[in-house]
CSV table of C-alpha atoms in Angstrom, one decimal:
chain,number,residue,atom,x,y,z
B,1,MET,CA,23.4,-29.1,44.1
B,2,ALA,CA,19.9,-27.7,44.2
B,3,LYS,CA,18.1,-28.0,40.9
B,4,GLY,CA,16.4,-24.7,39.9
B,5,ALA,CA,13.5,-24.6,37.5
B,6,ASN,CA,15.8,-23.7,34.6
B,7,GLN,CA,18.5,-26.2,35.5
B,8,LYS,CA,17.8,-28.5,32.6
B,9,LEU,CA,18.3,-25.6,30.2
B,10,LYS,CA,21.8,-24.8,31.5
B,11,ALA,CA,23.7,-25.9,28.3
B,12,LEU,CA,21.2,-23.9,26.2
B,13,TYR,CA,21.9,-20.8,28.2
B,14,ILE,CA,25.6,-21.3,27.8
B,15,LEU,CA,25.1,-21.7,24.0
B,16,GLU,CA,22.9,-18.6,23.9
B,17,LEU,CA,25.6,-16.5,25.7
B,18,LEU,CA,28.4,-17.7,23.4
B,19,ARG,CA,26.2,-16.9,20.3
B,20,LYS,CA,25.5,-13.4,21.5
B,21,GLU,CA,28.7,-12.3,23.1
B,22,SER,CA,31.6,-14.3,21.9
B,23,ASP,CA,34.0,-14.4,19.0
B,24,GLU,CA,37.7,-15.0,18.7
B,25,GLU,CA,38.5,-11.4,19.7
B,26,HIS,CA,35.9,-11.4,22.5
B,27,PRO,CA,36.0,-14.8,24.4
B,28,VAL,CA,33.7,-15.1,27.4
B,29,PRO,CA,35.6,-16.0,30.7
B,30,MET,CA,34.2,-18.7,33.0
B,31,LYS,CA,33.3,-16.0,35.6
B,32,ARG,CA,31.0,-14.3,33.0
B,33,ILE,CA,29.4,-17.7,32.2
B,34,LEU,CA,28.6,-18.4,35.8
B,35,SER,CA,27.3,-14.9,36.4
B,36,TYR,CA,25.0,-15.2,33.3
B,37,LEU,CA,23.7,-18.5,34.5
B,38,GLU,CA,22.9,-17.1,37.9
B,39,GLN,CA,21.1,-14.1,36.3
B,40,SER,CA,19.0,-16.7,34.3
B,41,GLY,CA,18.0,-18.5,37.5
B,42,VAL,CA,20.5,-21.4,37.1
B,43,LYS,CA,22.9,-22.3,39.9
B,44,ALA,CA,26.1,-23.9,38.5
B,45,GLU,CA,29.7,-24.8,39.4
B,46,ARG,CA,32.7,-24.7,37.1
B,47,LYS,CA,32.8,-28.5,36.9
B,48,SER,CA,29.2,-28.7,35.6
B,49,VAL,CA,29.9,-26.0,33.1
B,50,TYR,CA,32.9,-27.9,31.7
B,51,SER,CA,30.6,-30.9,31.3
B,52,ASP,CA,28.0,-28.8,29.4
B,53,ILE,CA,30.6,-27.3,27.1
B,54,GLU,CA,31.8,-30.8,26.3
B,55,ALA,CA,28.2,-31.8,25.6
B,56,LEU,CA,27.9,-28.9,23.2
B,57,GLN,CA,31.1,-29.9,21.5
B,58,THR,CA,29.8,-33.5,21.2
B,59,MET,CA,26.7,-32.1,19.5
B,60,GLY,CA,28.8,-30.4,16.9
B,61,TYR,CA,29.1,-26.8,18.3
B,62,ASP,CA,32.6,-25.4,17.7
B,63,VAL,CA,33.1,-24.1,21.3
B,64,MET,CA,36.8,-23.1,21.6
B,65,TYR,CA,39.0,-22.0,24.5
B,66,GLN,CA,41.9,-19.6,24.4
B,67,ALA,CA,44.3,-18.5,27.1
B,68,LYS,CA,44.9,-14.8,26.1
B,69,PRO,CA,42.5,-13.2,26.4
B,70,SER,CA,41.1,-16.0,28.5
B,71,GLY,CA,37.7,-17.5,27.8
B,72,TYR,CA,35.4,-19.5,25.5
B,73,TYR,CA,34.0,-18.5,22.2
B,74,LEU,CA,31.9,-20.0,19.4
B,75,GLY,CA,34.3,-20.6,16.5
B,76,GLU,CA,32.7,-21.9,13.3
B,77,ARG,CA,29.1,-20.8,12.9
B,78,GLU,CA,26.3,-21.3,10.4
B,79,PHE,CA,27.6,-18.3,8.5
B,80,GLU,CA,31.1,-16.8,8.4
B,81,LEU,CA,31.3,-13.0,8.8
B,82,PRO,CA,32.3,-12.4,5.1
B,83,GLU,CA,29.2,-14.5,4.1
B,84,LEU,CA,26.9,-12.4,6.3
B,85,LYS,CA,28.4,-9.2,4.8
B,86,LEU,CA,27.7,-10.5,1.3
B,87,LEU,CA,24.0,-11.3,2.3
B,88,VAL,CA,23.6,-7.9,3.9
B,89,ASP,CA,24.9,-6.2,0.8
B,90,ALA,CA,22.5,-8.1,-1.3
B,91,VAL,CA,19.5,-7.3,0.9
B,92,GLN,CA,20.4,-3.6,1.1
B,93,ALA,CA,21.0,-3.4,-2.7
B,94,SER,CA,17.8,-5.2,-3.7
B,95,LYS,CA,15.0,-3.1,-5.1
B,96,PHE,CA,12.2,-5.6,-4.9
B,97,ILE,CA,12.0,-5.5,-1.1
B,98,THR,CA,11.0,-2.5,1.0
B,99,GLU,CA,13.3,-0.5,3.3
B,100,LYS,CA,11.4,-1.9,6.3
B,101,GLN,CA,11.8,-5.5,5.1
B,102,SER,CA,15.5,-4.9,4.5
B,103,ASN,CA,16.0,-3.7,8.1
B,104,GLN,CA,14.1,-6.7,9.4
B,105,LEU,CA,16.2,-9.2,7.4
B,106,ILE,CA,19.4,-7.6,8.4
B,107,ARG,CA,18.5,-7.7,12.1
B,108,LYS,CA,17.8,-11.5,11.6
B,109,LEU,CA,21.1,-12.0,9.9
B,110,GLU,CA,22.8,-10.2,12.8
B,111,GLN,CA,21.6,-13.0,15.1
B,112,PHE,CA,24.0,-15.4,13.3
B,113,THR,CA,27.1,-13.7,14.7
B,114,SER,CA,28.2,-12.0,18.0
B,115,ARG,CA,27.0,-8.5,18.9
B,116,HIS,CA,30.5,-7.3,18.4
B,117,GLU,CA,30.7,-8.5,14.8
B,118,ALA,CA,27.0,-7.5,14.2
B,119,ASP,CA,28.1,-3.9,14.3
B,120,ARG,CA,30.3,-4.6,11.3
B,121,LEU,CA,27.2,-5.7,9.3
B,122,GLN,CA,25.9,-2.1,9.4
B,123,ARG,CA,27.5,-1.5,6.1
B,124,GLN,CA,25.0,1.0,4.7
B,125,VAL,CA,25.5,-0.2,1.1
B,126,ARG,CA,24.2,2.4,-1.3
B,127,VAL,CA,23.7,2.1,-5.1
B,128,ARG,CA,23.2,5.2,-7.1
B,129,ASP,CA,19.5,5.9,-8.0
B,130,ARG,CA,18.4,2.8,-6.1
B,131,ILE,CA,14.7,3.1,-5.4
B,132,LYS,CA,13.3,0.5,-2.9
B,133,SER,CA,10.0,-1.2,-3.7
B,134,ALA,CA,6.9,0.0,-1.9
B,135,ASN,CA,5.3,-3.4,-2.3
B,136,PHE,CA,5.5,-5.1,1.1
B,137,SER,CA,4.0,-8.3,-0.2
B,138,THR,CA,6.7,-9.1,-2.8
B,139,LEU,CA,8.5,-11.6,-0.6
B,140,TYR,CA,5.3,-13.4,0.1
B,141,LEU,CA,4.3,-13.5,-3.5
B,142,VAL,CA,7.7,-15.1,-4.3
B,143,ASP,CA,6.9,-17.8,-1.7
B,144,ASP,CA,3.4,-18.3,-3.2
B,145,ILE,CA,5.0,-18.9,-6.6
B,146,HIS,CA,7.5,-21.3,-5.3
B,147,GLN,CA,4.7,-23.3,-3.6
B,148,ALA,CA,2.8,-23.5,-7.0
B,149,ILE,CA,6.0,-24.6,-8.8
B,150,HIS,CA,6.7,-27.3,-6.1
B,151,GLY,CA,3.0,-28.3,-6.0
B,152,ASP,CA,2.7,-28.4,-9.8
B,153,TYR,CA,-0.4,-26.2,-10.1
B,154,ALA,CA,-1.4,-23.1,-12.1
B,155,ILE,CA,-2.0,-19.7,-10.5
B,156,SER,CA,-4.1,-16.6,-11.4
B,157,PHE,CA,-3.4,-13.0,-10.5
B,158,ILE,CA,-4.2,-9.4,-11.3
B,159,TYR,CA,-1.3,-7.6,-13.1
B,160,LEU,CA,-0.7,-4.0,-12.3
B,161,GLU,CA,0.7,-1.1,-14.3
B,162,TRP,CA,1.5,2.6,-13.6
B,163,ASN,CA,-0.9,5.3,-14.6
B,164,ARG,CA,-0.3,9.0,-15.2
B,165,LYS,CA,-1.1,9.7,-11.5
B,166,LYS,CA,1.8,7.5,-10.5
B,167,GLU,CA,-0.6,4.8,-9.2
B,168,LEU,CA,-0.3,1.1,-9.7
B,169,VAL,CA,-3.7,0.1,-11.2
B,170,PRO,CA,-4.9,-3.2,-12.6
B,171,ARG,CA,-4.1,-3.9,-16.3
B,172,HIS,CA,-6.8,-4.9,-18.7
B,173,GLU,CA,-9.6,-3.7,-16.4
B,174,GLY,CA,-8.6,-6.1,-13.7
B,175,LYS,CA,-8.8,-9.3,-15.8
B,176,ARG,CA,-7.1,-12.1,-14.0
B,177,TYR,CA,-4.1,-13.8,-15.7
B,178,VAL,CA,-4.1,-17.6,-15.6
B,179,VAL,CA,-0.6,-19.0,-16.0
B,180,SER,CA,1.5,-22.0,-15.2
B,181,PRO,CA,4.6,-20.9,-13.3
B,182,TRP,CA,7.9,-22.5,-14.3
B,183,MET,CA,10.8,-20.4,-13.0
B,184,LEU,CA,11.6,-17.2,-11.1
B,185,LEU,CA,14.4,-15.0,-12.6
B,186,TRP,CA,16.2,-12.2,-10.8
B,187,GLU,CA,17.0,-9.8,-13.6
B,188,ASP,CA,17.7,-6.1,-13.6
B,189,GLU,CA,17.5,-6.2,-9.8
B,190,ASN,CA,13.8,-7.3,-10.0
B,191,TYR,CA,12.1,-10.7,-9.7
B,192,TYR,CA,10.4,-12.0,-12.8
B,193,LEU,CA,8.1,-15.0,-13.2
B,194,LEU,CA,8.6,-17.1,-16.3
B,195,ALA,CA,5.3,-18.7,-16.9
B,196,TYR,CA,3.1,-20.3,-19.6
B,197,ASP,CA,0.1,-18.0,-20.3
B,198,HIS,CA,-2.9,-20.2,-20.8
B,199,GLU,CA,-4.9,-17.7,-23.0
B,200,ALA,CA,-2.0,-16.7,-25.2
B,201,ALA,CA,-0.6,-20.2,-25.3
B,202,MET,CA,3.0,-19.1,-24.9
B,203,ILE,CA,5.8,-18.5,-22.4
B,204,LYS,CA,5.8,-15.0,-20.9
B,205,TYR,CA,7.5,-13.2,-18.0
B,206,PHE,CA,5.9,-11.0,-15.4
B,207,ARG,CA,7.3,-8.6,-12.8
B,208,VAL,CA,6.5,-10.2,-9.5
B,209,ASP,CA,6.2,-6.8,-7.6
B,210,LYS,CA,3.4,-5.9,-10.1
B,211,MET,CA,1.4,-9.0,-9.4
B,212,LYS,CA,-1.5,-8.9,-6.9
B,213,GLU,CA,-4.0,-11.4,-5.4
B,214,ILE,CA,-2.3,-14.7,-6.4
B,215,SER,CA,-4.5,-17.7,-6.0
B,216,GLY,CA,-4.0,-21.4,-6.9
B,217,GLU,CA,-5.9,-22.9,-9.8
B,218,ASP,CA,-7.2,-26.5,-10.2
B,219,GLY,CA,-5.3,-28.9,-12.5
B,220,PRO,CA,-1.6,-29.4,-13.3
B,221,ARG,CA,0.6,-26.9,-15.0
B,222,GLN,CA,0.7,-26.5,-18.7
B,223,GLY,CA,3.4,-25.5,-21.2
B,224,GLN,CA,6.1,-27.9,-20.1
B,225,GLN,CA,7.3,-28.5,-23.6
B,226,GLU,CA,7.5,-24.8,-24.4
B,227,PHE,CA,9.5,-24.2,-21.2
B,228,LEU,CA,11.9,-27.1,-21.9
B,229,GLN,CA,12.6,-25.7,-25.4
B,230,MET,CA,13.7,-22.4,-23.8
B,231,ASP,CA,17.2,-21.6,-22.4
B,232,PRO,CA,16.4,-19.4,-19.3
B,233,ASP,CA,20.1,-18.6,-18.8
B,234,ASP,CA,20.3,-17.3,-22.4
B,235,LEU,CA,17.2,-15.2,-21.9
B,236,SER,CA,19.0,-12.4,-20.2
B,237,LYS,CA,21.5,-12.1,-23.0
B,238,LYS,CA,18.8,-11.6,-25.6
B,239,THR,CA,16.4,-9.5,-23.6
B,240,PHE,CA,17.1,-5.9,-22.7
B,241,GLY,CA,15.3,-4.7,-19.6
B,242,MET,CA,13.1,-7.8,-19.7
B,243,PHE,CA,11.2,-6.1,-22.6
B,244,ALA,CA,9.9,-8.6,-25.2
B,245,GLY,CA,10.4,-8.1,-28.9
B,246,GLU,CA,10.9,-9.9,-32.2
B,247,LYS,CA,13.8,-12.3,-31.9
B,248,LYS,CA,16.5,-11.8,-34.6
B,249,ARG,CA,20.1,-12.5,-35.3
B,250,VAL,CA,22.1,-9.3,-35.8
B,251,GLU,CA,25.7,-8.7,-36.7
B,252,LEU,CA,27.4,-6.1,-34.6
B,253,ILE,CA,30.7,-4.4,-35.1
B,254,PHE,CA,32.5,-3.1,-32.0
B,255,GLU,CA,35.7,-1.2,-31.4
B,256,ASN,CA,38.3,-3.6,-30.0
B,257,ASP,CA,38.4,-1.9,-26.5
B,258,LEU,CA,34.7,-2.7,-26.1
B,259,ILE,CA,35.2,-6.5,-26.0
B,260,GLY,CA,34.4,-6.4,-22.3
B,261,VAL,CA,31.1,-4.7,-22.9
B,262,ALA,CA,30.2,-7.3,-25.5
B,263,ILE,CA,31.1,-10.2,-23.2
B,264,ASP,CA,29.3,-8.7,-20.2
B,265,ARG,CA,26.1,-8.3,-22.3
B,266,PHE,CA,26.1,-11.4,-24.5
B,267,GLY,CA,28.3,-13.9,-22.6
B,268,LYS,CA,31.8,-15.2,-23.2
B,269,ASP,CA,30.7,-17.8,-25.7
B,270,ILE,CA,30.1,-15.3,-28.5
B,271,LEU,CA,32.1,-15.8,-31.6
B,272,VAL,CA,34.5,-12.9,-32.3
B,273,PHE,CA,36.0,-12.2,-35.8
B,274,ASP,CA,38.5,-9.5,-36.8
B,275,GLU,CA,36.8,-6.8,-38.9
B,276,ASP,CA,39.9,-4.7,-39.2
B,277,GLU,CA,42.8,-3.8,-36.9
B,278,ASN,CA,40.6,-1.6,-34.7
B,279,HIS,CA,37.2,-3.5,-34.8
B,280,PHE,CA,35.7,-6.9,-34.3
B,281,ARG,CA,32.5,-8.4,-35.6
B,282,THR,CA,30.1,-10.8,-33.8
B,283,THR,CA,26.6,-12.2,-34.4
B,284,VAL,CA,24.1,-12.4,-31.5
B,285,GLU,CA,20.5,-13.3,-31.1
B,286,VAL,CA,18.5,-10.5,-29.4
B,287,ASN,CA,14.9,-9.5,-28.9
B,288,ILE,CA,14.6,-6.3,-30.9
B,289,SER,CA,13.0,-3.5,-28.8
B,290,GLY,CA,13.5,0.1,-27.9
B,291,GLN,CA,15.5,-1.0,-25.0
B,292,PHE,CA,18.0,-2.8,-27.3
B,293,TYR,CA,18.3,0.4,-29.4
B,294,GLY,CA,18.7,2.4,-26.1
B,295,TRP,CA,21.6,0.0,-25.1
B,296,LEU,CA,23.3,0.6,-28.4
B,297,THR,CA,22.9,4.3,-28.0
B,298,GLY,CA,24.4,4.1,-24.6
B,299,VAL,CA,27.5,2.3,-25.9
B,300,GLY,CA,27.7,5.1,-28.5
B,301,SER,CA,29.8,5.3,-31.7
B,302,GLY,CA,31.8,2.3,-30.6
B,303,VAL,CA,29.2,-0.2,-31.9
B,304,GLU,CA,27.1,-0.4,-35.1
B,305,ILE,CA,24.6,-2.8,-36.6
B,306,ALA,CA,26.2,-4.4,-39.6
B,307,ALA,CA,23.3,-6.6,-40.6
B,308,PRO,CA,20.6,-7.2,-41.5
B,309,GLU,CA,20.1,-4.0,-43.4
B,310,GLU,CA,16.5,-3.5,-42.2
B,311,GLU,CA,17.7,-3.4,-38.6
B,312,ARG,CA,20.3,-0.8,-39.5
B,313,GLU,CA,17.5,1.3,-41.0
B,314,LYS,CA,15.2,0.8,-38.0
B,315,TYR,CA,18.0,1.9,-35.7
B,316,ARG,CA,18.8,4.9,-37.9
B,317,LYS,CA,15.1,6.0,-37.8
B,318,TYR,CA,15.1,5.5,-34.0
B,319,LEU,CA,18.1,7.9,-33.7
B,320,GLU,CA,16.5,10.4,-36.2
B,321,ASN,CA,13.3,10.4,-34.2
B,322,ILE,CA,15.2,11.2,-31.0
B,323,LEU,CA,17.1,13.9,-32.8
B,324,ASN,CA,13.9,15.5,-34.1
B,325,LEU,CA,12.6,15.7,-30.6
């Protein structure tokens, strides 16, 4: 048999065809494989195709054959369709990446399945009031931070904030923050950097999509002991909207039917005590902030601060100020 210029790539062409066109419901018949090879400049006979398919199977590719409908298809892939659907949902629902980046990522994910199943990935997931980020560089900032954590070096950056003109402008007149990055958190549908602030000598967190012009700094990271003393998993239970505040232990009284609300917010390890036949009491550690009071207000009359008394009074004044407005 004459050897064409692409003859050595024959098995790869077969694999490419099966990746794009085949699944269990759409097997590719031998006739279609031979036609595709010919279009690709490869002359082939059935016998040689059988040998190439066996070679692909030996290399670990799950090339399957079925009789009805007759043909070959690629069975197990890097990702199963339900896994791809989950990833697509996460991409579409994420605020920290732009609409354009979402579309690009989904198109890349579609390459992991056949074109027939790729249509089922166009799920158009929508979440109410979801506003996509306009910061195209967030994905690359995340990568820069991972590099610094892996390389054990500090970073500096300009931190942005919104002004009255709805513009993101540098905070503190463009002063560069120098921090040692320790962990990235995905909280409230945004990426946050948990880092040791060199000037403040404490652990802080920063919204990644509000960081700009990251650069590496000389010397190893600082603040390891401070970071190790923290419980990052516990941080989201104590912090509301990732707003910092004074850390305090407060006793809360809930109506019994709000037990799910309490567990969703503070975790299932909270201690629950009967207050009366209609209420339970629990003690939690939280960062006191306006966001915490706002969460209480959202829950409504089904929850109250039982102690300490000064926090009851602060919350009462918070509600009075709102009422006065």
